[in-house]
Amino acid sequence: MDNQEPELNAEEGAMQTETATPRIPDTQGALPAQGMLANPYVPFQMPDSTQYQPPKGLVRGTLFPGLDLPFMGMVNQQEKDDTPMHELQALGFAIGELGLYLDTHPDDRGALTLFRKYSGLYDQGMAEYQKRYGPLTAGQSMNSDFYTWIQNPWPWDFEQTEAE
Amino acid sequence: MFVYEKKLQYPIHITNPNPKLASLILSQYGGPDGELGASLRYLSQRYVMPYPELKGLLTDIGVEELGHLEMVGTLVHQLTRNLSDDQLENSSFAPYFVDHTTSVYPTAAAGTPWNAAGIGVKGDPMADLTEDMAAEQKARVTYDNILRLSDDPDVNDVIKFLREREIVHFQRFGEAITKLRDRLNQKNVYFMNPSLDL
């Protein structure tokens, strides 16, 4: 049992949205007043949910404080070091998380804007990373003397690249 | 079509080898509620899903689960590197080692090889999405149990991440059922099977 945290402080470090009227808490979602018998219902996440920044979202396993429900108070408190690979992983994670959210909320303009912003930063980060440290996809092996795609380390290796 | 990116979804660096812990975590590679079953369940259910948002969600979660499969394989690999004779002989990892050495083989912690009997692909959206919600819960409990059994901070850092993803996926599958219901006969969602009758 490491990283004990008595209760989840979901708002800490999160981006706050300013709203004039009180809204329902991030941990709750929309449900019909009455539902059909013999049907499963999960509350639908609200469109203006609070979000963590990508580096915090990565270590929490979600961008959404309302869905951050740890086991026995075991919480990853410390964000990953600010390395080029960790930055890519945080952005890639944020894009994937927003992508799943958009699958069920395809007309949420705020989420779409953020998705495009993170995607742009990710593409930029990938290009810079690969120029400096080598290819992350086979097609990016641009060295004319050697097929650098095959070079160690591979993702499962214990040995790490200088970018990590 | 899949294109491989030469990086993990989440950073993994396990300082201390621990073959006993590896043999437990292996269950999330090839066990009944593991990541291989998860990815195959969702990627196989996609084909007869009648609505675009459901095809999209099953594809996206199925692909993420493949990334988790790679992460669990990485955990097992790094926990079983540079093992001493003593670590091998006096560990519950020995029976696995005799058949697979230190490679990563899809099997449950109790020794049963991966089996498609652990996944449901029924061909009816309500049945399949309900199966998917249950599957996320079962995977979440397996990660809870790994956290109970492990005191390695490098490992638990990763397990906490994987466990939280199950909760997010459960939420999305639950929302997918609401989207499905919106498409069906509001008085009787079981009137027909939209995978077959539309």
mmCIF file of C-alpha atoms in Angstrom:
data_model
loop_
_atom_site.group_PDB
_atom_site.id
_atom_site.type_symbol
_atom_site.label_atom_id
_atom_site.label_comp_id
_atom_site.label_asym_id
_atom_site.label_seq_id
_atom_site.Cartn_x
_atom_site.Cartn_y
_atom_site.Cartn_z
ATOM 1 C CA MET A 1 0.000 0.000 0.000
ATOM 2 C CA ASP A 2 1.925 3.015 -1.232
ATOM 3 C CA ASN A 3 0.964 6.638 -1.791
ATOM 4 C CA GLN A 4 -1.865 6.681 0.711
ATOM 5 C CA GLU A 5 -4.279 9.537 0.195
ATOM 6 C CA PRO A 6 -7.231 9.677 2.597
ATOM 7 C CA GLU A 7 -9.614 11.323 0.183
ATOM 8 C CA LEU A 8 -9.424 12.287 -3.446
ATOM 9 C CA ASN A 9 -8.915 15.974 -3.993
ATOM 10 C CA ALA A 10 -10.220 16.010 -7.524
ATOM 11 C CA GLU A 11 -10.088 19.744 -8.038
ATOM 12 C CA GLU A 12 -6.404 20.126 -7.190
ATOM 13 C CA GLY A 13 -4.334 20.978 -10.253
ATOM 14 C CA ALA A 14 -7.352 20.845 -12.516
ATOM 15 C CA MET A 15 -8.423 23.442 -15.045
ATOM 16 C CA GLN A 16 -11.462 25.252 -13.701
ATOM 17 C CA THR A 17 -14.244 26.327 -15.979
ATOM 18 C CA GLU A 18 -15.896 29.568 -14.935
ATOM 19 C CA THR A 19 -19.663 29.210 -14.929
ATOM 20 C CA ALA A 20 -22.265 31.665 -13.700
ATOM 21 C CA THR A 21 -24.824 29.065 -12.607
ATOM 22 C CA PRO A 22 -23.925 26.228 -10.245
ATOM 23 C CA ARG A 23 -23.502 23.013 -12.186
ATOM 24 C CA ILE A 24 -23.676 19.418 -11.078
ATOM 25 C CA PRO A 25 -20.439 17.984 -9.594
ATOM 26 C CA ASP A 26 -17.945 16.328 -11.955
ATOM 27 C CA THR A 27 -18.609 12.985 -10.272
ATOM 28 C CA GLN A 28 -22.253 13.003 -11.429
ATOM 29 C CA GLY A 29 -23.896 12.789 -14.848
ATOM 30 C CA ALA A 30 -27.242 13.010 -16.600
ATOM 31 C CA LEU A 31 -29.936 10.359 -16.089
ATOM 32 C CA PRO A 32 -33.569 10.367 -17.225
ATOM 33 C CA ALA A 33 -36.087 10.991 -14.429
ATOM 34 C CA GLN A 34 -37.652 7.656 -15.362
ATOM 35 C CA GLY A 35 -36.065 4.749 -17.179
ATOM 36 C CA MET A 36 -37.288 1.709 -19.080
ATOM 37 C CA LEU A 37 -37.494 -1.470 -17.042
ATOM 38 C CA ALA A 38 -34.942 -4.189 -17.846
ATOM 39 C CA ASN A 39 -32.458 -1.610 -19.253
ATOM 40 C CA PRO A 40 -28.989 -0.719 -17.956
ATOM 41 C CA TYR A 41 -28.354 2.978 -17.215
ATOM 42 C CA VAL A 42 -25.012 4.673 -16.575
ATOM 43 C CA PRO A 43 -25.109 8.449 -15.920
ATOM 44 C CA PHE A 44 -23.988 10.332 -19.047
ATOM 45 C CA GLN A 45 -20.894 12.489 -18.495
ATOM 46 C CA MET A 46 -21.679 16.226 -18.733
ATOM 47 C CA PRO A 47 -20.119 18.259 -21.563
ATOM 48 C CA ASP A 48 -18.334 20.831 -19.367
ATOM 49 C CA SER A 49 -16.465 18.425 -17.051
ATOM 50 C CA THR A 50 -13.301 19.619 -15.325
ATOM 51 C CA GLN A 51 -10.089 18.223 -16.820
ATOM 52 C CA TYR A 52 -6.565 17.622 -15.612
ATOM 53 C CA GLN A 53 -3.637 18.860 -17.687
ATOM 54 C CA PRO A 54 -2.128 15.982 -19.751
ATOM 55 C CA PRO A 55 0.918 15.249 -17.468
ATOM 56 C CA LYS A 56 -1.361 14.847 -14.449
ATOM 57 C CA GLY A 57 -3.979 12.953 -16.483
ATOM 58 C CA LEU A 58 -1.301 10.477 -17.571
ATOM 59 C CA VAL A 59 -0.288 9.432 -14.036
ATOM 60 C CA ARG A 60 -3.917 9.394 -12.862
ATOM 61 C CA GLY A 61 -5.009 7.261 -15.820
ATOM 62 C CA THR A 62 -7.764 9.722 -16.786
ATOM 63 C CA LEU A 63 -8.135 13.374 -17.804
ATOM 64 C CA PHE A 64 -11.398 13.624 -15.858
ATOM 65 C CA PRO A 65 -11.370 14.186 -12.054
ATOM 66 C CA GLY A 66 -14.968 12.943 -11.967
ATOM 67 C CA LEU A 67 -13.836 9.511 -13.181
ATOM 68 C CA ASP A 68 -10.674 9.393 -11.030
ATOM 69 C CA LEU A 69 -11.723 6.660 -8.561
ATOM 70 C CA PRO A 70 -8.611 5.098 -6.967
ATOM 71 C CA PHE A 71 -8.439 1.817 -5.011
ATOM 72 C CA MET A 72 -7.916 2.195 -1.232
ATOM 73 C CA GLY A 73 -6.512 5.699 -1.661
ATOM 74 C CA MET A 74 -3.601 4.454 -3.792
ATOM 75 C CA VAL A 75 -2.902 7.448 -6.038
ATOM 76 C CA ASN A 76 0.049 8.307 -8.278
ATOM 77 C CA GLN A 77 0.883 11.712 -6.793
ATOM 78 C CA GLN A 78 4.042 12.493 -8.712
ATOM 79 C CA GLU A 79 3.990 13.421 -12.388
ATOM 80 C CA LYS A 80 6.605 11.879 -14.694
ATOM 81 C CA ASP A 81 9.859 13.796 -15.272
ATOM 82 C CA ASP A 82 9.661 16.424 -17.969
ATOM 83 C CA THR A 83 11.434 14.384 -20.712
ATOM 84 C CA PRO A 84 10.667 14.399 -24.476
ATOM 85 C CA MET A 85 9.243 10.846 -24.320
ATOM 86 C CA HIS A 86 7.083 11.554 -21.264
ATOM 87 C CA GLU A 87 5.731 14.684 -22.962
ATOM 88 C CA LEU A 88 4.776 12.613 -26.002
ATOM 89 C CA GLN A 89 3.189 9.959 -23.777
ATOM 90 C CA ALA A 90 1.150 12.580 -21.886
ATOM 91 C CA LEU A 91 -0.087 14.204 -25.121
ATOM 92 C CA GLY A 92 -0.786 10.831 -26.756
ATOM 93 C CA PHE A 93 -2.724 9.800 -23.675
ATOM 94 C CA ALA A 94 -4.780 13.013 -23.665
ATOM 95 C CA ILE A 95 -5.667 12.513 -27.347
ATOM 96 C CA GLY A 96 -6.766 8.915 -26.725
ATOM 97 C CA GLU A 97 -8.814 9.869 -23.671
ATOM 98 C CA LEU A 98 -10.530 12.764 -25.477
ATOM 99 C CA GLY A 99 -11.089 10.468 -28.476
ATOM 100 C CA LEU A 100 -13.072 8.001 -26.350
ATOM 101 C CA TYR A 101 -15.019 10.889 -24.833
ATOM 102 C CA LEU A 102 -15.791 12.239 -28.325
ATOM 103 C CA ASP A 103 -17.018 8.797 -29.471
ATOM 104 C CA THR A 104 -20.001 9.311 -27.152
ATOM 105 C CA HIS A 105 -20.008 13.165 -27.189
ATOM 106 C CA PRO A 106 -19.222 13.889 -30.882
ATOM 107 C CA ASP A 107 -20.659 17.441 -30.847
ATOM 108 C CA ASP A 108 -18.834 18.769 -27.758
ATOM 109 C CA ARG A 109 -17.078 21.806 -29.235
ATOM 110 C CA GLY A 110 -14.821 22.395 -26.239
ATOM 111 C CA ALA A 111 -13.548 18.815 -26.359
ATOM 112 C CA LEU A 112 -13.110 19.016 -30.153
ATOM 113 C CA THR A 113 -11.027 22.194 -29.827
ATOM 114 C CA LEU A 114 -8.828 20.618 -27.168
ATOM 115 C CA PHE A 115 -8.521 17.396 -29.204
ATOM 116 C CA ARG A 116 -7.242 19.376 -32.191
ATOM 117 C CA LYS A 117 -4.885 21.414 -30.006
ATOM 118 C CA TYR A 118 -3.328 18.307 -28.424
ATOM 119 C CA SER A 119 -3.163 16.553 -31.813
ATOM 120 C CA GLY A 120 -1.239 19.491 -33.280
ATOM 121 C CA LEU A 121 1.192 19.513 -30.365
ATOM 122 C CA TYR A 122 1.576 15.729 -30.629
ATOM 123 C CA ASP A 123 2.423 15.838 -34.348
ATOM 124 C CA GLN A 124 4.944 18.617 -33.675
ATOM 125 C CA GLY A 125 6.427 16.668 -30.739
ATOM 126 C CA MET A 126 6.673 13.461 -32.793
ATOM 127 C CA ALA A 127 8.506 15.268 -35.595
ATOM 128 C CA GLU A 128 10.993 16.918 -33.219
ATOM 129 C CA TYR A 129 11.543 13.712 -31.250
ATOM 130 C CA GLN A 130 12.201 11.609 -34.350
ATOM 131 C CA LYS A 131 14.602 14.139 -35.826
ATOM 132 C CA ARG A 132 16.642 14.006 -32.630
ATOM 133 C CA TYR A 133 16.337 10.470 -31.247
ATOM 134 C CA GLY A 134 15.312 8.225 -34.154
ATOM 135 C CA PRO A 135 12.130 6.849 -35.683
ATOM 136 C CA LEU A 136 8.980 5.978 -33.717
ATOM 137 C CA THR A 137 7.307 4.647 -36.873
ATOM 138 C CA ALA A 138 9.111 2.596 -39.548
ATOM 139 C CA GLY A 139 8.387 5.158 -42.272
ATOM 140 C CA GLN A 140 10.329 7.814 -40.384
ATOM 141 C CA SER A 141 13.661 5.996 -40.698
ATOM 142 C CA MET A 142 15.356 8.724 -42.739
ATOM 143 C CA ASN A 143 19.051 7.854 -42.318
ATOM 144 C CA SER A 144 20.525 7.066 -45.745
ATOM 145 C CA ASP A 145 23.225 4.648 -44.446
ATOM 146 C CA PHE A 146 21.320 2.448 -42.032
ATOM 147 C CA TYR A 147 17.730 1.344 -41.334
ATOM 148 C CA THR A 148 17.542 3.025 -37.909
ATOM 149 C CA TRP A 149 14.041 1.629 -37.196
ATOM 150 C CA ILE A 150 15.577 -1.579 -35.836
ATOM 151 C CA GLN A 151 17.920 0.077 -33.345
ATOM 152 C CA ASN A 152 17.620 -0.618 -29.597
ATOM 153 C CA PRO A 153 16.032 0.090 -27.244
ATOM 154 C CA TRP A 154 12.565 -1.264 -28.066
ATOM 155 C CA PRO A 155 9.705 -0.158 -25.804
ATOM 156 C CA TRP A 156 9.807 -3.238 -23.527
ATOM 157 C CA ASP A 157 13.595 -3.083 -22.981
ATOM 158 C CA PHE A 158 14.792 -2.103 -19.499
ATOM 159 C CA GLU A 159 17.524 -0.038 -21.109
ATOM 160 C CA GLN A 160 16.217 3.451 -21.834
ATOM 161 C CA THR A 161 16.914 6.037 -24.487
ATOM 162 C CA GLU A 162 18.444 9.383 -23.562
ATOM 163 C CA ALA A 163 15.037 10.904 -24.354
ATOM 164 C CA GLU A 164 13.527 9.067 -21.376
ATOM 165 C CA MET B 1 -4.708 -1.494 -40.760
ATOM 166 C CA PHE B 2 -2.468 -0.909 -37.803
ATOM 167 C CA VAL B 3 0.719 1.177 -37.649
ATOM 168 C CA TYR B 4 3.117 0.497 -34.773
ATOM 169 C CA GLU B 5 4.474 3.368 -32.712
ATOM 170 C CA LYS B 6 7.736 2.412 -31.030
ATOM 171 C CA LYS B 7 6.731 3.597 -27.554
ATOM 172 C CA LEU B 8 4.546 2.487 -24.637
ATOM 173 C CA GLN B 9 1.272 4.198 -23.749
ATOM 174 C CA TYR B 10 2.674 4.721 -20.220
ATOM 175 C CA PRO B 11 6.326 4.703 -19.056
ATOM 176 C CA ILE B 12 7.552 1.440 -17.443
ATOM 177 C CA HIS B 13 10.877 0.998 -15.659
ATOM 178 C CA ILE B 14 10.949 -1.871 -13.138
ATOM 179 C CA THR B 15 14.111 -1.724 -11.021
ATOM 180 C CA ASN B 16 13.777 -4.980 -9.050
ATOM 181 C CA PRO B 17 13.192 -8.350 -10.783
ATOM 182 C CA ASN B 18 10.481 -10.380 -9.023
ATOM 183 C CA PRO B 19 9.471 -13.643 -10.757
ATOM 184 C CA LYS B 20 6.685 -14.421 -8.278
ATOM 185 C CA LEU B 21 4.980 -11.097 -8.988
ATOM 186 C CA ALA B 22 5.542 -11.633 -12.739
ATOM 187 C CA SER B 23 3.629 -14.919 -12.607
ATOM 188 C CA LEU B 24 0.635 -13.105 -11.032
ATOM 189 C CA ILE B 25 0.647 -10.118 -13.418
ATOM 190 C CA LEU B 26 0.866 -12.519 -16.375
ATOM 191 C CA SER B 27 -2.857 -13.153 -15.834
ATOM 192 C CA GLN B 28 -3.618 -9.735 -17.306
ATOM 193 C CA TYR B 29 -1.714 -10.830 -20.444
ATOM 194 C CA GLY B 30 -3.461 -14.134 -21.111
ATOM 195 C CA GLY B 31 -5.953 -14.698 -18.291
ATOM 196 C CA PRO B 32 -9.773 -14.725 -18.469
ATOM 197 C CA ASP B 33 -10.112 -10.963 -17.847
ATOM 198 C CA GLY B 34 -6.802 -9.909 -19.380
ATOM 199 C CA GLU B 35 -5.864 -7.429 -22.083
ATOM 200 C CA LEU B 36 -5.602 -9.973 -24.920
ATOM 201 C CA GLY B 37 -9.193 -11.059 -24.355
ATOM 202 C CA ALA B 38 -10.281 -7.436 -23.998
ATOM 203 C CA SER B 39 -8.799 -6.354 -27.321
ATOM 204 C CA LEU B 40 -10.123 -9.410 -29.192
ATOM 205 C CA ARG B 41 -13.567 -9.050 -27.637
ATOM 206 C CA TYR B 42 -14.017 -5.431 -28.770
ATOM 207 C CA LEU B 43 -12.235 -5.715 -32.110
ATOM 208 C CA SER B 44 -14.334 -8.812 -32.951
ATOM 209 C CA GLN B 45 -17.660 -7.316 -31.844
ATOM 210 C CA ARG B 46 -17.184 -4.340 -34.201
ATOM 211 C CA TYR B 47 -18.122 -6.005 -37.470
ATOM 212 C CA VAL B 48 -21.874 -6.282 -36.956
ATOM 213 C CA MET B 49 -22.311 -3.123 -34.859
ATOM 214 C CA PRO B 50 -24.987 -1.214 -36.769
ATOM 215 C CA TYR B 51 -24.235 2.391 -35.675
ATOM 216 C CA PRO B 52 -21.133 4.526 -36.372
ATOM 217 C CA GLU B 53 -20.565 5.738 -32.792
ATOM 218 C CA LEU B 54 -20.518 2.108 -31.584
ATOM 219 C CA LYS B 55 -18.104 1.013 -34.336
ATOM 220 C CA GLY B 56 -15.851 3.930 -33.375
ATOM 221 C CA LEU B 57 -15.880 3.229 -29.642
ATOM 222 C CA LEU B 58 -15.192 -0.513 -30.015
ATOM 223 C CA THR B 59 -12.333 0.216 -32.427
ATOM 224 C CA ASP B 60 -10.761 2.871 -30.203
ATOM 225 C CA ILE B 61 -11.024 0.900 -26.948
ATOM 226 C CA GLY B 62 -9.921 -2.329 -28.710
ATOM 227 C CA VAL B 63 -6.799 -0.597 -30.006
ATOM 228 C CA GLU B 64 -6.033 0.917 -26.590
ATOM 229 C CA GLU B 65 -6.287 -2.596 -25.078
ATOM 230 C CA LEU B 66 -3.582 -3.765 -27.510
ATOM 231 C CA GLY B 67 -1.403 -1.026 -26.041
ATOM 232 C CA HIS B 68 -2.218 -2.358 -22.566
ATOM 233 C CA LEU B 69 -1.303 -5.889 -23.692
ATOM 234 C CA GLU B 70 2.113 -4.542 -24.625
ATOM 235 C CA MET B 71 2.405 -2.817 -21.252
ATOM 236 C CA VAL B 72 1.552 -5.986 -19.299
ATOM 237 C CA GLY B 73 4.041 -7.946 -21.432
ATOM 238 C CA THR B 74 6.661 -5.298 -20.624
ATOM 239 C CA LEU B 75 5.953 -5.615 -16.887
ATOM 240 C CA VAL B 76 6.380 -9.410 -17.029
ATOM 241 C CA HIS B 77 9.533 -9.106 -19.135
ATOM 242 C CA GLN B 78 11.216 -6.562 -16.874
ATOM 243 C CA LEU B 79 10.243 -8.492 -13.715
ATOM 244 C CA THR B 80 11.948 -11.637 -15.066
ATOM 245 C CA ARG B 81 15.253 -10.232 -16.339
ATOM 246 C CA ASN B 82 18.650 -11.263 -14.848
ATOM 247 C CA LEU B 83 17.167 -13.909 -12.538
ATOM 248 C CA SER B 84 19.554 -15.728 -10.205
ATOM 249 C CA ASP B 85 19.454 -19.539 -9.813
ATOM 250 C CA ASP B 86 18.032 -19.030 -6.360
ATOM 251 C CA GLN B 87 15.268 -16.726 -7.641
ATOM 252 C CA LEU B 88 14.324 -19.357 -10.230
ATOM 253 C CA GLU B 89 14.419 -22.451 -8.022
ATOM 254 C CA ASN B 90 12.632 -21.005 -5.008
ATOM 255 C CA SER B 91 9.827 -19.214 -6.748
ATOM 256 C CA SER B 92 6.297 -20.021 -7.907
ATOM 257 C CA PHE B 93 7.640 -18.922 -11.330
ATOM 258 C CA ALA B 94 9.551 -22.244 -11.728
ATOM 259 C CA PRO B 95 6.679 -24.307 -13.295
ATOM 260 C CA TYR B 96 6.137 -21.547 -15.897
ATOM 261 C CA PHE B 97 9.896 -21.250 -16.497
ATOM 262 C CA VAL B 98 10.255 -24.929 -17.362
ATOM 263 C CA ASP B 99 7.851 -24.536 -20.301
ATOM 264 C CA HIS B 100 8.453 -20.955 -21.445
ATOM 265 C CA THR B 101 11.828 -19.877 -19.984
ATOM 266 C CA THR B 102 11.454 -16.097 -19.513
ATOM 267 C CA SER B 103 9.390 -15.391 -22.616
ATOM 268 C CA VAL B 104 5.893 -13.920 -22.277
ATOM 269 C CA TYR B 105 3.186 -16.530 -22.997
ATOM 270 C CA PRO B 106 -0.558 -15.760 -22.849
ATOM 271 C CA THR B 107 -1.776 -17.764 -19.885
ATOM 272 C CA ALA B 108 -3.737 -17.192 -16.673
ATOM 273 C CA ALA B 109 -1.863 -16.971 -13.346
ATOM 274 C CA ALA B 110 -3.264 -20.396 -12.409
ATOM 275 C CA GLY B 111 -1.760 -21.918 -15.600
ATOM 276 C CA THR B 112 -4.674 -22.182 -18.043
ATOM 277 C CA PRO B 113 -3.568 -20.985 -21.506
ATOM 278 C CA TRP B 114 -5.515 -18.098 -23.072
ATOM 279 C CA ASN B 115 -8.926 -19.255 -24.222
ATOM 280 C CA ALA B 116 -11.611 -17.512 -26.295
ATOM 281 C CA ALA B 117 -14.226 -19.052 -23.980
ATOM 282 C CA GLY B 118 -13.517 -16.111 -21.652
ATOM 283 C CA ILE B 119 -14.867 -13.520 -24.115
ATOM 284 C CA GLY B 120 -18.362 -12.915 -25.468
ATOM 285 C CA VAL B 121 -19.090 -11.934 -29.078
ATOM 286 C CA LYS B 122 -22.857 -12.437 -29.359
ATOM 287 C CA GLY B 123 -23.852 -10.332 -32.365
ATOM 288 C CA ASP B 124 -26.487 -8.226 -30.584
ATOM 289 C CA PRO B 125 -25.485 -4.694 -29.507
ATOM 290 C CA MET B 126 -27.294 -4.661 -26.145
ATOM 291 C CA ALA B 127 -25.883 -8.090 -25.217
ATOM 292 C CA ASP B 128 -22.353 -7.221 -26.383
ATOM 293 C CA LEU B 129 -22.183 -3.790 -24.704
ATOM 294 C CA THR B 130 -23.493 -5.280 -21.447
ATOM 295 C CA GLU B 131 -20.795 -7.972 -21.718
ATOM 296 C CA ASP B 132 -18.230 -5.198 -22.241
ATOM 297 C CA MET B 133 -19.292 -3.345 -19.090
ATOM 298 C CA ALA B 134 -18.965 -6.577 -17.074
ATOM 299 C CA ALA B 135 -15.575 -7.274 -18.683
ATOM 300 C CA GLU B 136 -14.235 -3.862 -17.606
ATOM 301 C CA GLN B 137 -15.405 -4.526 -14.043
ATOM 302 C CA LYS B 138 -13.702 -7.939 -13.958
ATOM 303 C CA ALA B 139 -10.438 -6.479 -15.262
ATOM 304 C CA ARG B 140 -10.693 -3.676 -12.681
ATOM 305 C CA VAL B 141 -11.042 -6.237 -9.852
ATOM 306 C CA THR B 142 -8.026 -8.193 -11.173
ATOM 307 C CA TYR B 143 -5.941 -5.006 -10.962
ATOM 308 C CA ASP B 144 -7.348 -4.341 -7.449
ATOM 309 C CA ASN B 145 -6.158 -7.833 -6.479
ATOM 310 C CA ILE B 146 -2.705 -7.258 -7.997
ATOM 311 C CA LEU B 147 -2.437 -4.040 -5.930
ATOM 312 C CA ARG B 148 -3.319 -6.084 -2.829
ATOM 313 C CA LEU B 149 -0.574 -8.616 -3.611
ATOM 314 C CA SER B 150 2.222 -6.271 -4.770
ATOM 315 C CA ASP B 151 4.310 -3.859 -2.719
ATOM 316 C CA ASP B 152 6.633 -2.843 -5.579
ATOM 317 C CA PRO B 153 6.170 0.908 -6.191
ATOM 318 C CA ASP B 154 7.471 0.721 -9.813
ATOM 319 C CA VAL B 155 4.891 -1.972 -10.627
ATOM 320 C CA ASN B 156 2.012 -0.385 -8.711
ATOM 321 C CA ASP B 157 2.526 2.936 -10.510
ATOM 322 C CA VAL B 158 1.683 1.149 -13.779
ATOM 323 C CA ILE B 159 -1.088 -1.064 -12.340
ATOM 324 C CA LYS B 160 -2.906 1.993 -10.949
ATOM 325 C CA PHE B 161 -2.884 3.510 -14.442
ATOM 326 C CA LEU B 162 -4.225 0.327 -16.077
ATOM 327 C CA ARG B 163 -6.898 -0.083 -13.396
ATOM 328 C CA GLU B 164 -8.169 3.474 -13.903
ATOM 329 C CA ARG B 165 -8.510 2.869 -17.651
ATOM 330 C CA GLU B 166 -11.014 0.079 -16.898
ATOM 331 C CA ILE B 167 -13.191 2.583 -15.016
ATOM 332 C CA VAL B 168 -13.097 5.090 -17.903
ATOM 333 C CA HIS B 169 -13.940 2.333 -20.414
ATOM 334 C CA PHE B 170 -16.868 1.185 -18.234
ATOM 335 C CA GLN B 171 -18.218 4.743 -18.329
ATOM 336 C CA ARG B 172 -17.939 4.935 -22.130
ATOM 337 C CA PHE B 173 -19.621 1.554 -22.682
ATOM 338 C CA GLY B 174 -22.417 2.694 -20.346
ATOM 339 C CA GLU B 175 -22.835 5.864 -22.420
ATOM 340 C CA ALA B 176 -22.777 3.727 -25.582
ATOM 341 C CA ILE B 177 -25.832 1.841 -24.274
ATOM 342 C CA THR B 178 -27.669 5.170 -23.886
ATOM 343 C CA LYS B 179 -26.718 6.063 -27.484
ATOM 344 C CA LEU B 180 -27.947 2.626 -28.589
ATOM 345 C CA ARG B 181 -31.251 3.014 -26.738
ATOM 346 C CA ASP B 182 -31.811 6.391 -28.467
ATOM 347 C CA ARG B 183 -31.672 4.526 -31.787
ATOM 348 C CA LEU B 184 -34.123 1.772 -30.834
ATOM 349 C CA ASN B 185 -37.851 1.446 -30.226
ATOM 350 C CA GLN B 186 -38.271 3.498 -27.050
ATOM 351 C CA LYS B 187 -41.058 1.241 -25.759
ATOM 352 C CA ASN B 188 -39.213 -2.039 -26.337
ATOM 353 C CA VAL B 189 -35.487 -2.029 -27.075
ATOM 354 C CA TYR B 190 -35.648 -5.819 -27.433
ATOM 355 C CA PHE B 191 -38.170 -5.702 -30.306
ATOM 356 C CA MET B 192 -35.520 -6.947 -32.754
ATOM 357 C CA ASN B 193 -31.735 -7.280 -33.155
ATOM 358 C CA PRO B 194 -30.447 -4.189 -35.040
ATOM 359 C CA SER B 195 -27.317 -6.124 -36.065
ATOM 360 C CA LEU B 196 -29.517 -8.524 -38.044
ATOM 361 C CA ASP B 197 -32.919 -6.965 -38.660
ATOM 362 C CA LEU B 198 -32.033 -3.484 -39.975
#
